XYZ file of C-alpha atoms in Angstrom:
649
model
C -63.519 -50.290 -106.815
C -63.240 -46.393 -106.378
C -64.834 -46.321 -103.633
C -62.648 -48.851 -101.443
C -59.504 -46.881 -103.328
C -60.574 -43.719 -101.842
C -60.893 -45.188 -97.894
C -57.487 -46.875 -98.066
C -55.269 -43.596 -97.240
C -56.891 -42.905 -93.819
C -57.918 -46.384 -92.866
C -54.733 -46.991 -90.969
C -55.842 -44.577 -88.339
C -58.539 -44.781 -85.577
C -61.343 -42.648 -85.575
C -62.556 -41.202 -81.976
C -65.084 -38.737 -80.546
C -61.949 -36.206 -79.954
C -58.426 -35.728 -79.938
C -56.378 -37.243 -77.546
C -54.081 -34.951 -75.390
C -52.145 -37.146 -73.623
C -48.780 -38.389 -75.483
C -47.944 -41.842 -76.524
C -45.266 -42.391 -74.641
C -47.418 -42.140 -71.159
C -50.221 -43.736 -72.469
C -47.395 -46.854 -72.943
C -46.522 -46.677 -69.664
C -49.722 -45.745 -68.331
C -48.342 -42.534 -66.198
C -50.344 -39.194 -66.183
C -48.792 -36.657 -68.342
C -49.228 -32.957 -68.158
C -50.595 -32.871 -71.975
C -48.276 -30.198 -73.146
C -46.473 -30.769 -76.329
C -43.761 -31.739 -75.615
C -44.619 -33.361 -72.123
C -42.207 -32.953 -69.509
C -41.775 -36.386 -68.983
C -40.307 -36.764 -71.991
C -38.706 -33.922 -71.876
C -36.535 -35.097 -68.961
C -35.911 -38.467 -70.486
C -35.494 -37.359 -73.798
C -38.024 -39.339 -75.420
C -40.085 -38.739 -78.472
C -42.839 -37.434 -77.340
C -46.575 -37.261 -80.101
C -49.921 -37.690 -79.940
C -52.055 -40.017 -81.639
C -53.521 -38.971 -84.655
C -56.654 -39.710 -85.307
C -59.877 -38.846 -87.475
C -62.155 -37.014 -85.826
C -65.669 -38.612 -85.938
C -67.801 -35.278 -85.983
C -65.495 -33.718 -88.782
C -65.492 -36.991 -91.194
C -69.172 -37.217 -91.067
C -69.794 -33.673 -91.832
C -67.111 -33.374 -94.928
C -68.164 -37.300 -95.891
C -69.199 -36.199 -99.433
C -65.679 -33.539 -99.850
C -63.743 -36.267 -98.409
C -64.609 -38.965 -100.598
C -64.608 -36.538 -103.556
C -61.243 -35.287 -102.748
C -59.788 -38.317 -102.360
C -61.075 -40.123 -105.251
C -59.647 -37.410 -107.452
C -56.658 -37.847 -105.684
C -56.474 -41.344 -106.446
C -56.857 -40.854 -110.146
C -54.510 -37.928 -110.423
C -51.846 -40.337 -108.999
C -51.905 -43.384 -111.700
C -51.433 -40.186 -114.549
C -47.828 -39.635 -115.295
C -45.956 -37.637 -112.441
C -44.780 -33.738 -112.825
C -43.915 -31.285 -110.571
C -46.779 -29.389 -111.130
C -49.451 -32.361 -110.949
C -47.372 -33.199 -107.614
C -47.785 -29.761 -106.418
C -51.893 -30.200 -106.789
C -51.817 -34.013 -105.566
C -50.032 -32.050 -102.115
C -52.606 -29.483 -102.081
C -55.618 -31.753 -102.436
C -53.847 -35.044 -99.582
C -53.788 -31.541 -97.208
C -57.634 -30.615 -98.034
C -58.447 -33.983 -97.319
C -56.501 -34.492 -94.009
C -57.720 -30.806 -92.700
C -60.823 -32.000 -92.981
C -60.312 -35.375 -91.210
C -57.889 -34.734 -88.845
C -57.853 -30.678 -88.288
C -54.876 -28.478 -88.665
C -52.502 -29.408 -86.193
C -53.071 -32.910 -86.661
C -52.323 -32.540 -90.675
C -49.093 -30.511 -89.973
C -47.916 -33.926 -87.518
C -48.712 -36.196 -90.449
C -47.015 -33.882 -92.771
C -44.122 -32.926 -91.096
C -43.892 -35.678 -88.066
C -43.347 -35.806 -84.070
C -40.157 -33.803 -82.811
C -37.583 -35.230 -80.030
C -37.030 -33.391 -77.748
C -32.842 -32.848 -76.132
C -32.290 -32.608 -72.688
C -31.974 -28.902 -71.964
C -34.667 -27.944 -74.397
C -38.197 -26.946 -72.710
C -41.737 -26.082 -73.237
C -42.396 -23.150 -74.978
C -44.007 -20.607 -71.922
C -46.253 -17.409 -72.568
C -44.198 -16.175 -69.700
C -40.682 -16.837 -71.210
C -41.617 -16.267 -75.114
C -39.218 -19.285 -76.208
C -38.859 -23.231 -76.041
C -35.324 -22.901 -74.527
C -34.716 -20.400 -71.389
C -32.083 -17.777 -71.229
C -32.230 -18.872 -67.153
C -28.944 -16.353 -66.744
C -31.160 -13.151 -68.168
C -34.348 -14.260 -66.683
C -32.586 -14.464 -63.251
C -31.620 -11.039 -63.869
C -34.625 -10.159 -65.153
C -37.079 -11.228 -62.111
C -34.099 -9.463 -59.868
C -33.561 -12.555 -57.805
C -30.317 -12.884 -56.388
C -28.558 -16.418 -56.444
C -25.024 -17.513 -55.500
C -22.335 -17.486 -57.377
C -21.570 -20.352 -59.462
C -18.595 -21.385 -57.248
C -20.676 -20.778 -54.044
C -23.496 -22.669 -55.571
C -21.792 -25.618 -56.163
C -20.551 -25.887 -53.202
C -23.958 -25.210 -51.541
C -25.610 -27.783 -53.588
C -22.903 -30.758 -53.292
C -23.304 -29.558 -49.149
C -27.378 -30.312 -49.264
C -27.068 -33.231 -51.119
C -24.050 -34.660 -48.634
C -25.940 -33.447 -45.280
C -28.954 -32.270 -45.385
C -31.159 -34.465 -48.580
C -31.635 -37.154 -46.579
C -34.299 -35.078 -44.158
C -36.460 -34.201 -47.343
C -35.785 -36.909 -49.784
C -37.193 -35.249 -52.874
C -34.297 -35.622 -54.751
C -32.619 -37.883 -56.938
C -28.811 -36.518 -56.322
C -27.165 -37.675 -59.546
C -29.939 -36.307 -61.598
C -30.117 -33.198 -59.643
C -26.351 -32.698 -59.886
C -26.600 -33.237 -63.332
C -29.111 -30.624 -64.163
C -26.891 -28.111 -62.256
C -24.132 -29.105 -64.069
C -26.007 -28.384 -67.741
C -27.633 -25.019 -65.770
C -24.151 -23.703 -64.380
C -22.510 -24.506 -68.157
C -25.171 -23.180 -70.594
C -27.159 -20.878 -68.383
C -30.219 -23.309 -69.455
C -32.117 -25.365 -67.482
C -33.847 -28.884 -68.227
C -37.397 -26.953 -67.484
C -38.249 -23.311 -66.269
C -40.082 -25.002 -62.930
C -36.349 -26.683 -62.004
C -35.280 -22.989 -61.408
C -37.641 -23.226 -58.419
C -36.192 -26.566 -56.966
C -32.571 -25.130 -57.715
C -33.611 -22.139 -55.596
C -35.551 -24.112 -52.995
C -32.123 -25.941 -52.544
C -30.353 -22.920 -52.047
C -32.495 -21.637 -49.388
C -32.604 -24.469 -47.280
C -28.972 -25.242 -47.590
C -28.331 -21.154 -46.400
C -30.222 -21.234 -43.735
C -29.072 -24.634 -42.676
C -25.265 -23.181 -42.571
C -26.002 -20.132 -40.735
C -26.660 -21.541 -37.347
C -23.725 -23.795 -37.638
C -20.308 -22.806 -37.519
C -18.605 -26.359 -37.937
C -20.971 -26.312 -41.062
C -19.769 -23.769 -42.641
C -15.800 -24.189 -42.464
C -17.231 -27.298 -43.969
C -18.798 -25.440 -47.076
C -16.665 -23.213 -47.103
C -18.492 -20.310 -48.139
C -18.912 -16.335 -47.000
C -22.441 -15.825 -45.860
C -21.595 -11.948 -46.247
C -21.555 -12.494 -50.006
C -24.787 -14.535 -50.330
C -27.892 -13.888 -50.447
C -30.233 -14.851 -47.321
C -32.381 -17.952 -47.345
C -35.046 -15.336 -47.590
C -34.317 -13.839 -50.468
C -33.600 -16.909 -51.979
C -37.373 -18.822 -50.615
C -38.849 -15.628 -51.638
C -37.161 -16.016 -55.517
C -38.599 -19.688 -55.404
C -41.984 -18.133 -54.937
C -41.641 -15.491 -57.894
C -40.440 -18.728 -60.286
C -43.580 -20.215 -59.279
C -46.188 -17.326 -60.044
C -43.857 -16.156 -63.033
C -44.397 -19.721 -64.623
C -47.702 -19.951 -64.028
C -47.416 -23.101 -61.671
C -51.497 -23.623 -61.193
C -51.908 -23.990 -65.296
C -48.884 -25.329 -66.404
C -48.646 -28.356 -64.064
C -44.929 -30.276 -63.479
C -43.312 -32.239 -61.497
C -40.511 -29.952 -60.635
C -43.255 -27.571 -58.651
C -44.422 -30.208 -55.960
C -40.906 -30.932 -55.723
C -40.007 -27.384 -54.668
C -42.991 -26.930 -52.669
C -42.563 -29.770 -50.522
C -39.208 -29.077 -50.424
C -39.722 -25.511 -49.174
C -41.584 -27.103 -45.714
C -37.555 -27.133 -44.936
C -37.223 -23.115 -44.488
C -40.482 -21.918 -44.741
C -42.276 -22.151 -41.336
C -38.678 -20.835 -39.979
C -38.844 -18.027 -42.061
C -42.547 -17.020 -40.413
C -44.068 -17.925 -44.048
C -46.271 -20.861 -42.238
C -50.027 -19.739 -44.276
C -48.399 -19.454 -47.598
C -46.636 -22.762 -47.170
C -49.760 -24.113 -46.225
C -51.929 -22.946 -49.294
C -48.650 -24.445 -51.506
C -48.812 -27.267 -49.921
C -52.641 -27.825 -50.904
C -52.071 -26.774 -54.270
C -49.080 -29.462 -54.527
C -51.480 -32.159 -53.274
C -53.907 -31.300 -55.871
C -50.603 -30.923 -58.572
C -49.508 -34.085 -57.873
C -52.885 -36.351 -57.843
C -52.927 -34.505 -61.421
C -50.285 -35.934 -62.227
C -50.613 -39.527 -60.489
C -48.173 -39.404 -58.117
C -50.532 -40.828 -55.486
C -50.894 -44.236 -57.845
C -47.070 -44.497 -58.850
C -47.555 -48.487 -59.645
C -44.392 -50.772 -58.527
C -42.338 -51.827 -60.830
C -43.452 -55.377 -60.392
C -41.367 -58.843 -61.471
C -37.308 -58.627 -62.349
C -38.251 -59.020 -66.282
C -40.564 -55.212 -66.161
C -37.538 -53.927 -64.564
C -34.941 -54.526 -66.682
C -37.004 -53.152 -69.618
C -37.602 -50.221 -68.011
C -34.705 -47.565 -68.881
C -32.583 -46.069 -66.184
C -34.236 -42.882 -66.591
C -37.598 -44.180 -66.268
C -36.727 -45.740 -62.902
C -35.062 -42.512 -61.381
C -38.254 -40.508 -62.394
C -40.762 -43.533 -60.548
C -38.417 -43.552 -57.349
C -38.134 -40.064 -57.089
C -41.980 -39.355 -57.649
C -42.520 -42.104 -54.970
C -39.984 -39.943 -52.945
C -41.622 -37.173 -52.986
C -45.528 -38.414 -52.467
C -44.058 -39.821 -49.339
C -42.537 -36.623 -48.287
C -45.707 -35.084 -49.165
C -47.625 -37.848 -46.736
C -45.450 -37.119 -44.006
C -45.991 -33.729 -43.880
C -49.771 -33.802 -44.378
C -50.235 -37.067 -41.047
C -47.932 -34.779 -38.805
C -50.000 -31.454 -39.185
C -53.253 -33.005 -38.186
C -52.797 -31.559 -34.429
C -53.196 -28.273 -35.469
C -55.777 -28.613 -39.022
C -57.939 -31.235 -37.022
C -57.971 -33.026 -40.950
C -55.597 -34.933 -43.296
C -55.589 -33.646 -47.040
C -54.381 -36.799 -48.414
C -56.621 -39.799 -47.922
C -54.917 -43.569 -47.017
C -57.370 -45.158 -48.755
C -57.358 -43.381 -52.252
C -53.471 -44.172 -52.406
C -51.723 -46.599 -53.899
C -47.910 -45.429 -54.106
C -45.466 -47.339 -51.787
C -43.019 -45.963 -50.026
C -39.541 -45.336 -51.399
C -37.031 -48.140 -52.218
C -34.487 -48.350 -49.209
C -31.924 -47.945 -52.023
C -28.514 -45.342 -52.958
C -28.823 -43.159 -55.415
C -26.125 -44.598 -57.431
C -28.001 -47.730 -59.034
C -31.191 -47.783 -56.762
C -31.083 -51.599 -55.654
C -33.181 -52.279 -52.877
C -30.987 -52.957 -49.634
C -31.889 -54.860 -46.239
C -34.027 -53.010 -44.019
C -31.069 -52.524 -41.569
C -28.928 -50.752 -44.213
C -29.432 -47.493 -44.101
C -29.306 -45.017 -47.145
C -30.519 -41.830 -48.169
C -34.183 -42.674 -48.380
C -33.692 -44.731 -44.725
C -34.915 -42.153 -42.534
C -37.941 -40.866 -44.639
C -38.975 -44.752 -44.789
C -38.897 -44.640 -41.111
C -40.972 -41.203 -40.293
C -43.922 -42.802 -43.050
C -44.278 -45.592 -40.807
C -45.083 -43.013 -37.789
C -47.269 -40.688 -40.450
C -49.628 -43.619 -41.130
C -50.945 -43.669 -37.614
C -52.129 -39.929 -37.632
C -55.241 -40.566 -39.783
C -56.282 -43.288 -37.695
C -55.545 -41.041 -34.116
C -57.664 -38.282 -35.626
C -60.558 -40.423 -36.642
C -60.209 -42.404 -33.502
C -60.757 -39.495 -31.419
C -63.815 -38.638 -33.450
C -63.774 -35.389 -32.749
C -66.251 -34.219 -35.298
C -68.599 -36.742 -36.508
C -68.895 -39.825 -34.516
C -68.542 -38.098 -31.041
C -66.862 -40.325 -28.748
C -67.681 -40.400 -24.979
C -64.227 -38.951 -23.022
C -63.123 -42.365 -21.670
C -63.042 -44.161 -25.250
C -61.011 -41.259 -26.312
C -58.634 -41.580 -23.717
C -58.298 -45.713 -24.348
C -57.708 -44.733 -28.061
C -54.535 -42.373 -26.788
C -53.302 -45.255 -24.845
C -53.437 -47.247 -27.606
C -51.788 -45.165 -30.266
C -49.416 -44.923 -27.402
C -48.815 -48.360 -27.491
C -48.879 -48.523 -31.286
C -46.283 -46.153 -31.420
C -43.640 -47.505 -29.395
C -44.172 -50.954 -31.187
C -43.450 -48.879 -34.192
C -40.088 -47.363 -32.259
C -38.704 -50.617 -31.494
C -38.707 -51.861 -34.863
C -36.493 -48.306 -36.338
C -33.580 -49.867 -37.873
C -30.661 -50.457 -35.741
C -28.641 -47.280 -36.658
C -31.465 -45.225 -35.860
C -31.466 -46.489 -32.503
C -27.866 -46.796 -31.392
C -24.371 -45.762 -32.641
C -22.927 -46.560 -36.160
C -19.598 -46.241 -36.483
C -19.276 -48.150 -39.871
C -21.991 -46.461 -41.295
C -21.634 -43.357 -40.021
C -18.024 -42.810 -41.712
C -20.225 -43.562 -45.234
C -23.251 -41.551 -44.570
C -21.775 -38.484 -42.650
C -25.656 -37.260 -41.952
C -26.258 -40.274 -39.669
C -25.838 -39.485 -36.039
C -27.951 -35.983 -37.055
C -30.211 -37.720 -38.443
C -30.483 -40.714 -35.189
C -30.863 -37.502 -33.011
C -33.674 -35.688 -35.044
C -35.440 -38.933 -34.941
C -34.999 -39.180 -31.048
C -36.280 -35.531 -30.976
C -39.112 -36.221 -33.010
C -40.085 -40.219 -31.818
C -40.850 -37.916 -28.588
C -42.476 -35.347 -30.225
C -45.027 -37.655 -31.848
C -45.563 -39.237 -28.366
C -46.744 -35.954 -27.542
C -48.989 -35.393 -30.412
C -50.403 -38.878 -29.257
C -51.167 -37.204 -25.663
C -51.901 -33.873 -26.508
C -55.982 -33.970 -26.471
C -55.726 -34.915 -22.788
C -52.373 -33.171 -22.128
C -54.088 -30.017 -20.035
C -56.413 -31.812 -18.388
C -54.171 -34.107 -17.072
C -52.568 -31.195 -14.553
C -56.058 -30.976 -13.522
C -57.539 -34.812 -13.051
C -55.625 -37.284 -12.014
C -56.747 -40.196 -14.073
C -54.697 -38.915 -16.803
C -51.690 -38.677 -14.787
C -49.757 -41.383 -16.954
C -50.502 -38.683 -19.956
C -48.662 -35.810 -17.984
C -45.435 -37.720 -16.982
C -45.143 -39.375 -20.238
C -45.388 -35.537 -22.104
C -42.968 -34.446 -19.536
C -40.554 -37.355 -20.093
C -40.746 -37.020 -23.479
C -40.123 -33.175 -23.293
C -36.819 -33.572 -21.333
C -35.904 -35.896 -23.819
C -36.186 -33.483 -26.624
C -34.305 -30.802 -24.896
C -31.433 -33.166 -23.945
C -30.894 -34.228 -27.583
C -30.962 -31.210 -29.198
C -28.972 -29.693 -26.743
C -26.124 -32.245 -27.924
C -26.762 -31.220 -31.310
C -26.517 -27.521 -30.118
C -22.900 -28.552 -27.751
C -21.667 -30.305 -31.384
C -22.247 -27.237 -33.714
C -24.306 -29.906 -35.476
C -27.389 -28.613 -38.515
C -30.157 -28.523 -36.974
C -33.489 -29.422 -39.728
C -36.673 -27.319 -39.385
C -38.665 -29.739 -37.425
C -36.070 -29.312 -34.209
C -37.222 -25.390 -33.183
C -41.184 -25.814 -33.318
C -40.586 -29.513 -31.293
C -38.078 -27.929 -28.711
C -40.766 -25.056 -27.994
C -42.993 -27.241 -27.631
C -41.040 -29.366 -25.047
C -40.172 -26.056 -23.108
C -43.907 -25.124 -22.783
C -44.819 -28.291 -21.365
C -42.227 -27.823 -18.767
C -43.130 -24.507 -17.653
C -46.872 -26.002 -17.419
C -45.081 -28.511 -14.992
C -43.563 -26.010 -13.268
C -46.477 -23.705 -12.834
C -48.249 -26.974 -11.840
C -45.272 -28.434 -8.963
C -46.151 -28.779 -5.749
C -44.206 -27.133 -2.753
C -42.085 -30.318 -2.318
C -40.754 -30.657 -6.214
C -38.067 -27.532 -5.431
C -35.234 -29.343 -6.970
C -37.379 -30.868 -9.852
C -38.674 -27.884 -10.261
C -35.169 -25.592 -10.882
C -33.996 -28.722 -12.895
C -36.905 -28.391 -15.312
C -36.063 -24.075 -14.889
C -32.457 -24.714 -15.732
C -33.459 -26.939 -19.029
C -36.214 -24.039 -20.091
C -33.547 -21.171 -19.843
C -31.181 -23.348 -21.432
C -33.785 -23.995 -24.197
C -34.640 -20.038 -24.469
C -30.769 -19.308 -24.768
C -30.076 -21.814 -27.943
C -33.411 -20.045 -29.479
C -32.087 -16.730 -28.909
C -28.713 -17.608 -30.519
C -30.425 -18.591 -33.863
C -30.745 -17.051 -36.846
C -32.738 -15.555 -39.823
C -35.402 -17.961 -37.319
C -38.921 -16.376 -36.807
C -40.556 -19.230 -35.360
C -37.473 -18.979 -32.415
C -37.719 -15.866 -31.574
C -41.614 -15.814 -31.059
C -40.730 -19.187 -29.203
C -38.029 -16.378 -26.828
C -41.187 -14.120 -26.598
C -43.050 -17.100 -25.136
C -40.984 -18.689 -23.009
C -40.599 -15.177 -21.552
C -44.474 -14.867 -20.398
C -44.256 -18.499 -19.073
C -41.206 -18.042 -16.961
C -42.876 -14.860 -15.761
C -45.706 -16.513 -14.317
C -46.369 -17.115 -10.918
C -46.295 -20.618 -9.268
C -49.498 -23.012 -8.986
C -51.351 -20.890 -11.425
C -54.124 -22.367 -13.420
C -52.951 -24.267 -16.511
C -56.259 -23.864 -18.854
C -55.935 -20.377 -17.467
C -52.717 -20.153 -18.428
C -53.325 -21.799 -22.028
C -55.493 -19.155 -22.452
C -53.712 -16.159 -21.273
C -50.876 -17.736 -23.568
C -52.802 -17.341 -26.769
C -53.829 -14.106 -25.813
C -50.394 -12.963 -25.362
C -49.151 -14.783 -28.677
C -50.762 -11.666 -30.894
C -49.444 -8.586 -28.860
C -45.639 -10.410 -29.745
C -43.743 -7.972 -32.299
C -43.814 -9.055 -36.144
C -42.206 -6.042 -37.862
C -38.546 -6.393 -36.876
C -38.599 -9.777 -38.035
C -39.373 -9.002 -41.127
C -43.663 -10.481 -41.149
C -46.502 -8.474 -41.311
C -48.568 -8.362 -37.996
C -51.595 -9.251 -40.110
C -49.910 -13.149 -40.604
C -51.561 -16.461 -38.667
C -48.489 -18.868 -38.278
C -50.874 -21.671 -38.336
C -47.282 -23.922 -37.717
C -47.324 -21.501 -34.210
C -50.603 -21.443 -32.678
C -50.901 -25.452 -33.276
C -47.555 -26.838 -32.495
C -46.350 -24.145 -29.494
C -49.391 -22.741 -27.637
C -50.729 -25.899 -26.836
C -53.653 -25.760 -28.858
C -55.305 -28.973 -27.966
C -57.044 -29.541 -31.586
C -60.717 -28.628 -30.929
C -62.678 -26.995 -27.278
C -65.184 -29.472 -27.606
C -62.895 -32.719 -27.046
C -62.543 -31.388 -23.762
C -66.201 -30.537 -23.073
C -67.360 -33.930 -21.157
C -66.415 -33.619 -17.645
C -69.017 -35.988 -15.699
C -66.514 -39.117 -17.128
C -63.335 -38.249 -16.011
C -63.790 -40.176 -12.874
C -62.231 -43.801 -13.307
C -64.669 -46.456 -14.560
C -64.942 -49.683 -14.764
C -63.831 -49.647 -18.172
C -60.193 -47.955 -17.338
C -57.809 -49.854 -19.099
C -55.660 -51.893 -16.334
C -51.400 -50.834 -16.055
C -50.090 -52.740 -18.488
C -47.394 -51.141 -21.305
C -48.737 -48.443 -21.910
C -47.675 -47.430 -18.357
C -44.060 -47.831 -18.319
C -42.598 -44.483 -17.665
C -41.453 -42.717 -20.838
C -37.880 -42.274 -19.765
C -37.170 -46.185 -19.080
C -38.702 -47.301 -22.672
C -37.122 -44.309 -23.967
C -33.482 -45.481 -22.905
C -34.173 -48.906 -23.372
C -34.539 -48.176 -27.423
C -32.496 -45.117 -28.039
C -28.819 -46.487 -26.636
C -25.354 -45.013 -26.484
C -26.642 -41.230 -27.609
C -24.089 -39.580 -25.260
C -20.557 -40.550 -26.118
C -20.860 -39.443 -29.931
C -17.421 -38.380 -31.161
C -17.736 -35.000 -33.179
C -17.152 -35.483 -37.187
């Protein structure tokens, strides 16, 4: 009878090998959690957030015999009659017993029970001594500089108007929101947001300073801000100062993905690159790469508003993530982030208002980010198809495989939604970023026609059975030119992605005018007139490293004389990249701007896909005319329709 008296008090909880780290409330849902107590997640939807408590199976062995002594004499000092002193020794003896059982922290949660967490409170940090962040005198503090709040707002309500749609990491209710509690209480909802806020800044800065029209818009004085640089360079300190690496969150793979916006402008290519892999790594952590869908109508309406913002945006940002990992293959020759070990979809095509999916054809905020994941999931299959490394491929499959990604890709084209391809009016007086956004995927459609054709792009100014690859690249660069030189005419922002894609449109037409023969003049000043034109909008542009190396480039290929030997010229190229001054720009000499040498010097991946020579006569095998051989310019006009008579906003 004792004996089954004395097992009663603890058999309501589970004994295990060790404690569990993970909370309840993401073991429910079956979502990673960062094991910090409080989690973040519930942090940011204000859940309860505990662990299980359970008995630990090495301890209860061990202490069997105290245990069962302890609580037996527990048990009969309970039925005698109750003072505050036998009460007092009862206390003493339950807290023995669970020490033993459960170990210290565990007894202090059964004693004194799980805290919930408020929005605004955070984890407590080594670096920031306190559960709740004094952001204001940490600002201060770390010496960054940040707008003021007026500026700020405005900057923020500006990025999430014009320029969130490009990135679409961000949920912009939520993110308002969170500005609204930082700019009131000088708190924020978690001392990793600071480097989101930050990241935001920076982007939306740089953004404004190459467009005039955008700025009356804002309606801010640059003079009185602080650069995009200063303000990148303050996300990086938030990062370090909070220990990023360790203390795993959400909030830094936001920011670092995020950062791709300003950072390869800002000549910071190798760190973004080594963030980049670190927020890969983050995020698998964290599960963001197996984000399950919410499934039938009935799992979604029990799922809680908040619960739904924090799955779409995580899905937003893995995408984001995806897109930026497929599109640097042509210059890492490798993808980090695997196809086949994912199992996130891509974004809902939904507003941020109440995140109901919408017709393909409607566009919204995540509409364009939708659109470039359909082109990103053909990279991994390009790259493996070339088999460059393992699984060498004789020089004629290769070139089959191009055409066929080729093809692939325009199929993909023609089915962009409708706005993409051809004016809007309707929806453009909704979604003001819309006709930016059609032309920056015109400019990059073309780009990624390129990237198709690149492993074959030199040698096709030297053999002619790869002729279709070098009108197709020049097409394609013309096109690029032409569109952002209506975005240039219209004041319009320009994102990131247009300098590196316009440099390397102008490098492919000097190759085709160092490659002309003596009866292309007028071809030849045509393509002249568009490279000048080209070096002049670069030149213009500011607080833009990657442009002004792209001047210093376009410089040595407009110097060189006619007919001269393309691979020779490649060559001399790269050579000529390294003697280009760093210091006034404000990067050290000693930096590898890996975004550079792969996307503007014509790096054609790896030597050795070039090495087999004996093939590049026609075969039998060449694939007959067919699609794959209209002319660039003639499928490009037949999607893309009614670019030219845009009215300005």
């Amino acid at each position: 009878m004792l004996e089954s008296r004395t097992k009663a008090p603890s058999s309501r909880f589970r004994t295990s090998q060790r404690r569990p780290l993970a909370c309840q409330e993401c073991g429910k849902k079956k979502v990673k959690c960062d094991k910090q107590l409080p989690c973040a997640r519930c942090l940011r939807l204000g859940l309860q957030c505990s662990r299980e408590v359970v008995r630990i199976k090495h301890n209860v062995v061990r202490h069997a015999d105290e245990i069962e002594f302890l609580e037996s004499v527990t048990a009969d000092l309970e039925i005698l009659p109750s003072s505050e002193a036998l009460q007092s020794v009862i206390q003493k003896l339950k807290h023995r017993s669970r020490r033993l059982q459960f170990g210290g922290d565990a007894a202090f949660l059964l004693e004194n029970g799980p805290q919930s967490p408020r929005l605004g409170d955070m984890e407590t940090h080594a670096q920031f001594g306190s559960p709740s962040l004094d952001t204001i005198r940490y600002i201060e503090e770390a010496g960054i500089r940040v707008p003021s709040l007026n500026d700020a707002r405005k900057l923020v309500q500006f990025h999430l108007q014009y320029l969130a749609w490009h990135h679409n990491c961000l949920h912009a209710p939520t993110f308002m929101e969170e500005c609204d509690v930082f700019w009131g209480t000088g708190r924020c909802v978690h001392p990793l947001w600071l480097a989101v806020y930050l990241c935001v800044l920076s982007v939306t800065v740089f953004a404004i300073e190459n467009s005039a029209k955008s700025q009356r818009s804002v309606g801010v004085d640059l003079e009185q801000l602080p650069s995009a640089r200063e303000l990148f360079q303050g996300f990086v300190n938030v990062l370090h100062r909070c220990n990023f690496l360790g203390e795993v969150n959400m909030y830094a793979v936001q920011a670092i993905v995020m950062s791709n916006e300003v950072a390869n402008n800002l000549g910071q290519s190798q760190l973004n690159s080594n963030l980049f892999s670190a927020a890969v790594r983050i995020a698998e952590y964290l599960g963001m790469h197996r984000i399950q869908d919410s499934g039938s109508p009935s799992t979604k309406a029990s799922m809680s508003w908040q619960e739904r913002v924090e799955r779409e945006v995580g899905k937003r940002i893995w995408s984001s993530m995806m897109v930026q990992d497929h599109f640097a293959i042509h210059f890492t020759d490798s993808y980090t982030i695997s196809p086949a070990h994912v199992s996130t979809s891509v974004p809902l095509n939904a507003d941020d208002h109440d995140l109901v999916e919408m017709p393909r054809h409607v566009p919204t905020v995540s509409s364009y980010m939708r659109v470039l994941c359909e082109m990103a999931e053909m990279m991994p299959d390009l790259l493996d198809g070339l088999g460059i490394t393992n699984n060498q491929r004789s020089v004629s499959e290769r070139y089959k495989h191009v055409l066929s990604m080729d093809r692939r890709m325009r199929e993909t084209v023609r089915r962009f939604p409708p706005c993409f391809l051809k004016q809007d009016p309707e929806n453009e007086a909704r979604l003001p970023w819309l006709h930016i956004a059609r032309r920056s995927l015109a400019i990059t459609a073309a780009e990624k026609i390129i990237m198709i054709h690149r492993p074959f792009l030199i040698r096709s100014y030297q053999v002619p059975r790869y002729d279709f690859t070098r009108r197709t690249c020049t097409a394609a660069a013309r096109t690029i030119l032409r569109e952002h030189d209506a975005l240039a005419q219209a004041d319009d922002l320009c994102v990131w992605t247009h300098t590196p894609f316009c440099i390397t449109a102008a490098v492919i037409l000097c190759f085709e005018i160092n490659s002309a023969g003596d009866g292309d003049e007028s071809t030849v000043a045509s393509h002249r007139a568009a490279v000048i034109a080209t070096r002049q909008r670069l030149a213009h542009r500011k607080s833009d490293v990657l442009a002004q190396r792209g001047v210093a480039l376009l410089d040595i290929l407009l110097d060189q004389p006619a007919n001269h030997d393309v691979s020779a010229l490649s060559t001399r190229v790269m050579t000529e990249i390294d003697r280009i001054p760093m210091t006034p720009l404000g990067v050290s000499d000693a930096e590898k701007d890996m975004a550079w040498y792969g996307v503007c010097a014509g790096n054609l991946w790896s030597e050795g896909l070039m090495a087999e020579t004996v093939e590049d006569r026609p075969s039998d095998s060449e694939p007959s005319p067919g699609q794959e051989r209209i002319d660039f310019d003639v499928w490009f006009e037949s999607m893309f329709v009614n670019f030219e008579q845009h009215d300005e906003s």
